[in-house]
Short mmCIF file of C-alpha atoms and ligand atoms in Angstrom, two decimals:
data_model
loop_
_atom_site.label_atom_id
_atom_site.label_comp_id
_atom_site.label_asym_id
_atom_site.label_seq_id
_atom_site.Cartn_x
_atom_site.Cartn_y
_atom_site.Cartn_z
CA UNK A 1 23.27 -34.06 3.77
CA UNK A 2 22.98 -35.73 7.49
CA UNK A 3 19.38 -34.54 8.95
CA UNK A 4 19.16 -34.00 12.57
CA UNK A 5 15.81 -33.44 15.55
CA UNK A 6 16.21 -31.80 18.21
CA UNK A 7 13.24 -31.46 21.15
CA UNK A 8 14.20 -28.36 23.44
CA UNK A 9 16.06 -26.97 20.47
CA UNK A 10 14.53 -23.56 21.87
CA UNK A 11 16.93 -24.32 25.62
CA UNK A 12 20.56 -23.18 25.67
CA UNK A 13 21.63 -26.78 24.47
CA UNK A 14 19.10 -26.81 22.25
CA UNK A 15 21.24 -23.97 20.13
CA UNK A 16 24.27 -24.46 20.87
CA UNK A 17 23.53 -28.14 19.31
CA UNK A 18 21.89 -26.64 16.21
CA UNK A 19 25.14 -24.31 15.67
CA UNK A 20 27.12 -27.47 15.88
CA UNK A 21 25.29 -29.90 13.68
CA UNK A 22 25.23 -26.73 11.33
CA UNK A 23 28.93 -26.35 11.01
CA UNK A 24 29.22 -29.85 10.46
CA UNK A 25 26.63 -29.57 7.35
CA UNK A 26 23.67 -30.97 8.86
CA UNK A 27 20.02 -30.41 8.30
CA UNK A 28 18.99 -29.12 11.33
CA UNK A 29 14.81 -29.57 12.67
CA UNK A 30 13.40 -28.60 15.14
CA UNK A 31 10.44 -29.04 17.53
CA UNK A 32 8.44 -26.37 19.31
CA UNK A 33 6.01 -26.54 22.05
CA UNK A 34 2.79 -24.06 22.23
CA UNK A 35 0.93 -21.46 20.28
CA UNK A 36 2.89 -18.38 19.38
CA UNK A 37 5.86 -19.85 21.77
CA UNK A 38 7.84 -16.40 22.32
CA UNK A 39 11.08 -18.49 21.94
CA UNK A 40 10.29 -19.69 18.28
CA UNK A 41 11.52 -16.05 17.52
CA UNK A 42 15.16 -16.36 19.96
CA UNK A 43 15.62 -19.55 17.43
CA UNK A 44 14.75 -18.11 14.28
CA UNK A 45 17.39 -15.21 15.07
CA UNK A 46 20.07 -17.47 16.62
CA UNK A 47 19.90 -20.51 13.68
CA UNK A 48 17.80 -19.45 11.10
CA UNK A 49 18.84 -22.06 8.99
CA UNK A 50 16.72 -23.95 11.21
CA UNK A 51 13.63 -25.93 10.41
CA UNK A 52 10.42 -25.56 13.02
CA UNK A 53 8.30 -28.11 13.47
CA UNK A 54 5.10 -27.64 15.84
CA UNK A 55 4.82 -30.26 18.20
CA UNK A 56 4.94 -31.72 21.91
CA UNK A 57 6.69 -34.07 24.43
CA UNK A 58 3.39 -35.21 26.05
CA UNK A 59 1.52 -35.75 22.69
CA UNK A 60 2.76 -38.63 20.58
CA UNK A 61 0.54 -38.10 17.19
CA UNK A 62 2.68 -34.28 17.07
CA UNK A 63 6.26 -35.96 17.46
CA UNK A 64 5.42 -39.02 14.91
CA UNK A 65 4.09 -36.54 12.24
CA UNK A 66 7.89 -33.82 13.38
CA UNK A 67 9.72 -37.45 12.72
CA UNK A 68 7.78 -37.50 9.17
CA UNK A 69 8.32 -34.72 8.17
CA UNK A 70 12.10 -34.27 9.45
CA UNK A 71 13.32 -37.81 8.53
CA UNK A 72 16.41 -37.78 10.41
CA UNK A 73 19.30 -39.51 10.93
CA UNK A 74 19.43 -38.72 14.47
CA UNK A 75 17.14 -37.42 16.96
CA UNK A 76 18.17 -35.42 19.81
CA UNK A 77 15.56 -35.52 22.85
CA UNK A 78 17.20 -32.59 25.04
CA UNK A 79 12.74 -31.24 25.70
CA UNK A 80 11.77 -31.53 29.82
CA UNK A 81 10.52 -28.89 32.72
CA UNK A 82 14.60 -28.41 33.44
CA UNK A 83 14.48 -26.23 36.39
CA UNK A 84 14.46 -28.54 39.35
CA UNK A 85 13.03 -26.49 42.36
CA UNK A 86 10.19 -25.90 40.38
CA UNK A 87 9.71 -29.74 39.84
CA UNK A 88 8.39 -29.76 43.51
CA UNK A 89 5.11 -27.40 42.74
CA UNK A 90 4.58 -29.25 39.00
CA UNK A 91 5.46 -32.48 39.77
CA UNK A 92 2.85 -33.72 37.25
CA UNK A 93 4.05 -32.03 34.59
CA UNK A 94 7.58 -32.52 35.12
CA UNK A 95 7.00 -36.10 35.52
CA UNK A 96 4.99 -35.69 32.18
CA UNK A 97 7.31 -33.15 29.94
CA UNK A 98 10.71 -35.13 31.22
CA UNK A 99 9.62 -38.68 31.78
CA UNK A 100 6.97 -39.30 30.03
CA UNK A 101 7.96 -37.29 27.56
CA UNK A 102 10.80 -39.84 26.33
CA UNK A 103 9.09 -42.74 26.27
CA UNK A 104 7.13 -40.83 24.03
CA UNK A 105 9.63 -39.84 21.54
CA UNK A 106 10.78 -43.91 22.21
CA UNK A 107 8.34 -44.41 21.00
CA UNK A 108 7.49 -42.62 18.16
CA UNK A 109 11.21 -43.26 16.49
CA UNK A 110 10.69 -46.90 16.80
CA UNK A 111 7.23 -47.02 15.25
CA UNK A 112 9.18 -44.18 12.51
CA UNK A 113 11.93 -46.85 12.51
CA UNK A 114 9.94 -49.89 11.03
CA UNK A 115 12.39 -52.91 10.62
CA UNK A 116 15.19 -51.39 11.16
CA UNK A 117 15.04 -49.86 14.91
CA UNK A 118 18.63 -48.45 14.74
CA UNK A 119 17.93 -46.74 11.50
CA UNK A 120 17.48 -43.89 13.65
CA UNK A 121 19.64 -42.70 16.24
CA UNK A 122 18.38 -41.71 19.73
CA UNK A 123 20.58 -39.21 21.91
CA UNK A 124 18.61 -38.84 25.64
CA UNK A 125 19.60 -35.78 27.92
CA UNK A 126 20.11 -37.47 31.22
CA UNK A 127 20.96 -35.09 34.81
CA UNK A 128 23.26 -35.35 37.15
CA UNK A 129 20.75 -34.65 39.42
CA UNK A 130 19.91 -38.49 38.75
CA UNK A 131 22.52 -39.45 41.51
CA UNK A 132 20.82 -36.83 44.07
CA UNK A 133 22.24 -38.12 47.26
CA UNK A 134 25.14 -39.07 46.33
CA UNK A 135 26.37 -43.17 46.67
CA UNK A 136 29.54 -42.54 45.30
CA UNK A 137 32.29 -39.76 44.89
CA UNK A 138 33.10 -38.98 41.95
CA UNK A 139 29.58 -40.23 40.70
CA UNK A 140 30.29 -42.50 36.87
CA UNK A 141 27.77 -44.28 34.39
CA UNK A 142 27.63 -47.23 36.90
CA UNK A 143 27.09 -45.40 40.47
CA UNK A 144 23.39 -45.78 41.95
CA UNK A 145 21.00 -43.78 40.83
CA UNK A 146 19.10 -41.82 44.33
CA UNK A 147 17.21 -39.00 43.31
CA UNK A 148 16.36 -36.36 45.43
CA UNK A 149 13.88 -33.91 43.17
CA UNK A 150 10.30 -35.05 40.90
CA UNK A 151 12.92 -33.39 38.34
CA UNK A 152 15.17 -36.27 39.06
CA UNK A 153 12.80 -38.98 39.56
CA UNK A 154 11.44 -37.93 35.85
CA UNK A 155 14.98 -38.06 34.28
CA UNK A 156 15.53 -41.70 36.29
CA UNK A 157 12.87 -42.76 34.54
CA UNK A 158 13.83 -41.59 31.32
CA UNK A 159 17.16 -42.57 31.82
CA UNK A 160 15.88 -46.36 32.67
CA UNK A 161 13.42 -46.63 29.14
CA UNK A 162 16.60 -45.10 27.07
CA UNK A 163 18.62 -48.19 28.18
CA UNK A 164 15.72 -50.34 27.92
CA UNK A 165 14.67 -49.55 24.56
CA UNK A 166 18.48 -50.04 23.24
CA UNK A 167 18.08 -54.00 25.00
CA UNK A 168 14.29 -54.89 23.73
CA UNK A 169 14.66 -53.51 20.14
CA UNK A 170 18.30 -53.06 19.31
CA UNK A 171 17.74 -49.07 18.95
CA UNK A 172 21.23 -47.30 18.62
CA UNK A 173 19.71 -45.33 21.96
CA UNK A 174 22.71 -42.99 24.14
CA UNK A 175 21.97 -41.48 27.66
CA UNK A 176 24.09 -38.28 27.89
CA UNK A 177 24.83 -38.28 32.06
CA UNK A 178 25.89 -34.20 32.03
CA UNK A 179 26.61 -32.54 35.08
CA UNK A 180 25.35 -29.14 35.02
CA UNK A 181 26.44 -27.26 32.20
CA UNK A 182 26.28 -23.40 31.74
CA UNK A 183 26.95 -20.65 29.36
CA UNK A 184 25.28 -16.93 28.68
CA UNK A 185 22.34 -18.90 27.05
CA UNK A 186 21.20 -20.13 30.55
CA UNK A 187 18.13 -19.52 31.99
CA UNK A 188 17.93 -17.12 34.60
CA UNK A 189 16.12 -19.11 36.59
CA UNK A 190 19.88 -21.31 37.43
CA UNK A 191 21.86 -20.12 40.31
CA UNK A 192 24.94 -19.44 37.59
CA UNK A 193 23.09 -16.96 35.44
CA UNK A 194 21.01 -15.13 38.76
CA UNK A 195 24.56 -14.57 40.06
CA UNK A 196 25.91 -13.74 37.13
CA UNK A 197 23.45 -11.22 36.01
CA UNK A 198 23.32 -9.55 39.38
CA UNK A 199 26.64 -9.34 39.56
CA UNK A 200 26.12 -7.56 36.42
CA UNK A 201 23.30 -5.14 37.57
CA UNK A 202 25.39 -4.50 40.77
CA UNK A 203 28.44 -3.77 39.14
CA UNK A 204 26.40 -0.96 37.50
CA UNK A 205 24.94 0.66 40.48
CA UNK A 206 21.00 -0.91 39.28
CA UNK A 207 20.96 -3.15 42.07
CA UNK A 208 22.21 -3.74 46.54
CA UNK A 209 21.24 -6.76 47.62
CA UNK A 210 21.71 -10.81 46.14
CA UNK A 211 18.78 -12.84 47.71
CA UNK A 212 19.87 -16.05 47.68
CA UNK A 213 19.02 -19.93 48.56
CA UNK A 214 21.87 -22.69 50.08
CA UNK A 215 25.40 -21.46 49.73
CA UNK A 216 27.09 -24.64 50.25
CA UNK A 217 26.00 -26.78 47.78
CA UNK A 218 28.98 -28.24 45.13
CA UNK A 219 28.26 -28.93 41.74
CA UNK A 220 30.60 -30.12 38.56
CA UNK A 221 30.12 -27.02 36.37
CA UNK A 222 30.76 -26.97 32.68
CA UNK A 223 30.50 -24.91 29.46
CA UNK A 224 27.35 -25.81 27.36
CA UNK A 225 29.18 -25.59 24.13
CA UNK A 226 31.65 -28.04 24.84
CA UNK A 227 28.92 -30.81 26.36
CA UNK A 228 26.77 -30.60 22.49
CA UNK A 229 29.70 -31.79 21.32
CA UNK A 230 30.10 -34.90 23.53
CA UNK A 231 26.51 -35.40 22.74
CA UNK A 232 27.03 -35.56 18.32
CA UNK A 233 30.38 -37.92 19.19
CA UNK A 234 28.11 -40.47 21.32
CA UNK A 235 25.72 -40.93 18.46
CA UNK A 236 28.81 -41.62 16.09
CA UNK A 237 29.92 -44.62 17.88
CA UNK A 238 29.29 -47.76 16.18
CA UNK A 239 26.35 -48.73 19.15
CA UNK A 240 24.02 -46.28 21.62
CA UNK A 241 25.73 -46.35 25.07
CA UNK A 242 25.56 -44.39 28.17
CA UNK A 243 27.85 -41.83 29.26
CA UNK A 244 28.78 -38.76 31.99
CA UNK A 245 30.04 -35.79 30.84
CA UNK A 246 31.76 -33.55 33.55
CA UNK A 247 34.94 -31.65 34.40
CA UNK A 248 35.84 -33.37 37.62
CA UNK A 249 36.10 -30.11 40.02
CA UNK A 250 33.80 -29.35 42.09
CA UNK A 251 32.83 -25.89 43.33
CA UNK A 252 30.31 -24.50 46.37
CA UNK A 253 27.50 -21.73 45.13
CA UNK A 254 30.06 -19.52 47.36
CA UNK A 255 33.29 -19.84 45.36
CA UNK A 256 31.00 -18.67 42.80
CA UNK A 257 30.20 -15.69 44.77
CA UNK A 258 33.91 -15.03 44.99
CA UNK A 259 34.50 -15.51 41.20
CA UNK A 260 31.67 -13.86 39.99
CA UNK A 261 32.06 -10.56 42.57
CA UNK A 262 36.06 -10.35 42.12
CA UNK A 263 35.53 -10.48 38.13
CA UNK A 264 33.67 -6.33 38.71
CA UNK A 265 36.11 -5.87 41.57
CA UNK A 266 34.30 -6.89 44.90
CA UNK A 267 36.26 -9.22 46.94
CA UNK A 268 34.00 -9.01 49.96
CA UNK A 269 30.27 -9.93 49.22
CA UNK A 270 29.36 -10.62 52.68
CA UNK A 271 27.18 -7.28 52.58
CA UNK A 272 25.61 -7.56 49.93
CA UNK A 273 24.67 -11.17 49.75
CA UNK A 274 21.14 -12.69 52.13
CA UNK A 275 20.19 -16.20 52.32
CA UNK A 276 16.15 -16.80 52.23
CA UNK A 277 14.54 -19.42 53.08
CA UNK A 278 12.14 -19.25 49.55
CA UNK A 279 15.33 -20.54 47.72
CA UNK A 280 16.09 -23.38 50.15
CA UNK A 281 14.77 -26.33 48.59
CA UNK A 282 12.31 -29.41 50.24
CA UNK A 283 15.52 -32.08 49.61
CA UNK A 284 18.95 -30.39 48.11
CA UNK A 285 21.35 -32.52 45.62
CA UNK A 286 24.29 -31.14 48.42
CA UNK A 287 27.82 -32.53 46.03
CA UNK A 288 27.79 -33.63 42.46
CA UNK A 289 31.53 -34.50 40.98
CA UNK A 290 31.82 -36.24 38.11
CA UNK A 291 33.89 -38.91 36.64
CA UNK A 292 34.06 -38.58 32.27
CA UNK A 293 36.51 -40.99 32.40
CA UNK A 294 34.87 -43.61 29.89
CA UNK A 295 33.58 -40.39 27.47
CA UNK A 296 37.40 -39.49 27.44
CA UNK A 297 38.82 -42.54 26.58
CA UNK A 298 35.56 -44.16 23.96
CA UNK A 299 34.85 -40.47 22.71
CA UNK A 300 37.91 -38.47 23.13
CA UNK A 301 35.74 -36.08 24.70
CA UNK A 302 36.94 -33.11 26.97
CA UNK A 303 35.86 -29.82 28.42
CA UNK A 304 37.93 -26.99 27.12
CA UNK A 305 37.02 -24.14 29.72
CA UNK A 306 37.69 -23.71 32.81
CA UNK A 307 35.27 -22.58 36.30
CA UNK A 308 37.21 -19.49 36.58
CA UNK A 309 36.55 -18.93 32.88
CA UNK A 310 33.04 -19.85 32.86
CA UNK A 311 32.03 -17.61 35.23
CA UNK A 312 34.06 -14.93 33.79
CA UNK A 313 32.72 -15.14 30.43
CA UNK A 314 29.24 -15.18 32.18
CA UNK A 315 29.39 -12.03 33.90
CA UNK A 316 31.54 -10.23 30.90
CA UNK A 317 28.34 -11.09 28.77
CA UNK A 318 25.96 -9.77 31.27
CA UNK A 319 28.12 -5.99 31.91
CA UNK A 320 27.56 -6.47 27.70
CA UNK A 321 24.01 -6.48 27.87
CA UNK A 322 23.07 -3.34 30.11
CA UNK A 323 25.89 -1.60 28.53
CA UNK A 324 23.80 -2.13 25.46
CA UNK A 325 21.04 -0.87 26.53
CA UNK A 326 21.90 2.05 27.81
P1 LIG B 401 20.22 -27.79 39.42
O1 LIG B 401 21.79 -28.14 40.24
O2 LIG B 401 20.09 -28.15 38.33
O3 LIG B 401 19.19 -28.16 40.75
O4 LIG B 401 21.24 -26.24 39.27
P2 LIG B 401 20.59 -24.68 40.08
O5 LIG B 401 21.51 -23.56 38.66
O6 LIG B 401 19.52 -24.34 40.02
O7 LIG B 401 21.25 -24.71 41.40
C1 LIG B 401 22.17 -25.36 41.54
C2 LIG B 401 22.52 -25.76 42.65
O8 LIG B 401 22.69 -23.51 43.60
C3 LIG B 401 20.95 -25.55 44.12
O9 LIG B 401 22.40 -26.55 44.87
C4 LIG B 401 20.61 -24.69 44.40
O10 LIG B 401 19.83 -25.32 45.99
C5 LIG B 401 21.69 -23.96 45.08
N1 LIG B 401 20.73 -22.09 45.06
C6 LIG B 401 21.53 -21.10 45.77
N2 LIG B 401 20.90 -20.31 45.88
C7 LIG B 401 19.80 -20.38 44.47
C8 LIG B 401 19.27 -19.93 44.40
O11 LIG B 401 18.23 -18.51 44.39
N3 LIG B 401 18.54 -20.08 42.99
C9 LIG B 401 18.75 -21.20 42.23
N4 LIG B 401 18.43 -21.65 41.27
N5 LIG B 401 19.62 -22.30 43.05
C10 LIG B 401 20.47 -22.20 44.17
#
């Protein structure tokens, strides 16, 4: 039975990846941070068969202990302080966790592997936020990185450190450059979930206004369930490498609002949505659109959920939650 260890198991991707690996017959282990972390119960409910270990990406010895307790064949480093807007006000902790946490995990895996550094396969959750002020359209593995937030800078550090450990020690280390991926499990601070939750509340008569930031930014949004399949496929290759996962389509925040509101029968949202500077960012990533040709050709990976279907799935989920609560 193959074994996997996941950091960030309490997040959207950690839950989908756990389900995928369990369905493939893996023994799945996860690292959970902190004392009485309320997300521990979420993992227990969603994926009861996962083995949980206490640890923190900023604490190297806790990572070494978790590796010793789980003996994984594959490590997926999904843990991060992941909200871009938060990273300006909390640049130091974002750097410590999202950046230096990658170095800690790589170093823990290297030490754990002893004489055979490629014995444990390593996945690093890199991000399209690394492209920032994009230097090429669409963005691919070779596009020059130009991050625009402390989060993006920290992810660039983790990306290059992963490549460096692969090249220095011969580790089987892969960096997945994933464009935005969403689902009903997305945190409510991210724009897709904020919109799906608000639109559901507006449709149910529980809210009458939606306050937003920049409506002109464009993102390449896919379904998180498709993207964890890509992560797993990267680690089944003979060697570690870097891959973009993306849909190849881009949509503005306005498009997102159009699809979400239309799904509950509202065709003109101009009187409902208000823009407020509190949701604007000191520097914006204006346009993301990925070229996943390498993943398609090498991994046989392709997204299966369209933008419209994804948005409607999220609104339907949030409507069902509200109705069940009544
Ligand atoms: P990101 O791409 O990782 O930053 O993911 P987000 O979902 O947080 O943001 C996506 C885009 O939506 C960014 O360009 C934001 O500036 C824009 N946006 C506009 N209004 C909002 C809002 O109210 N909340 C969030 N989170 N993003 C917003």
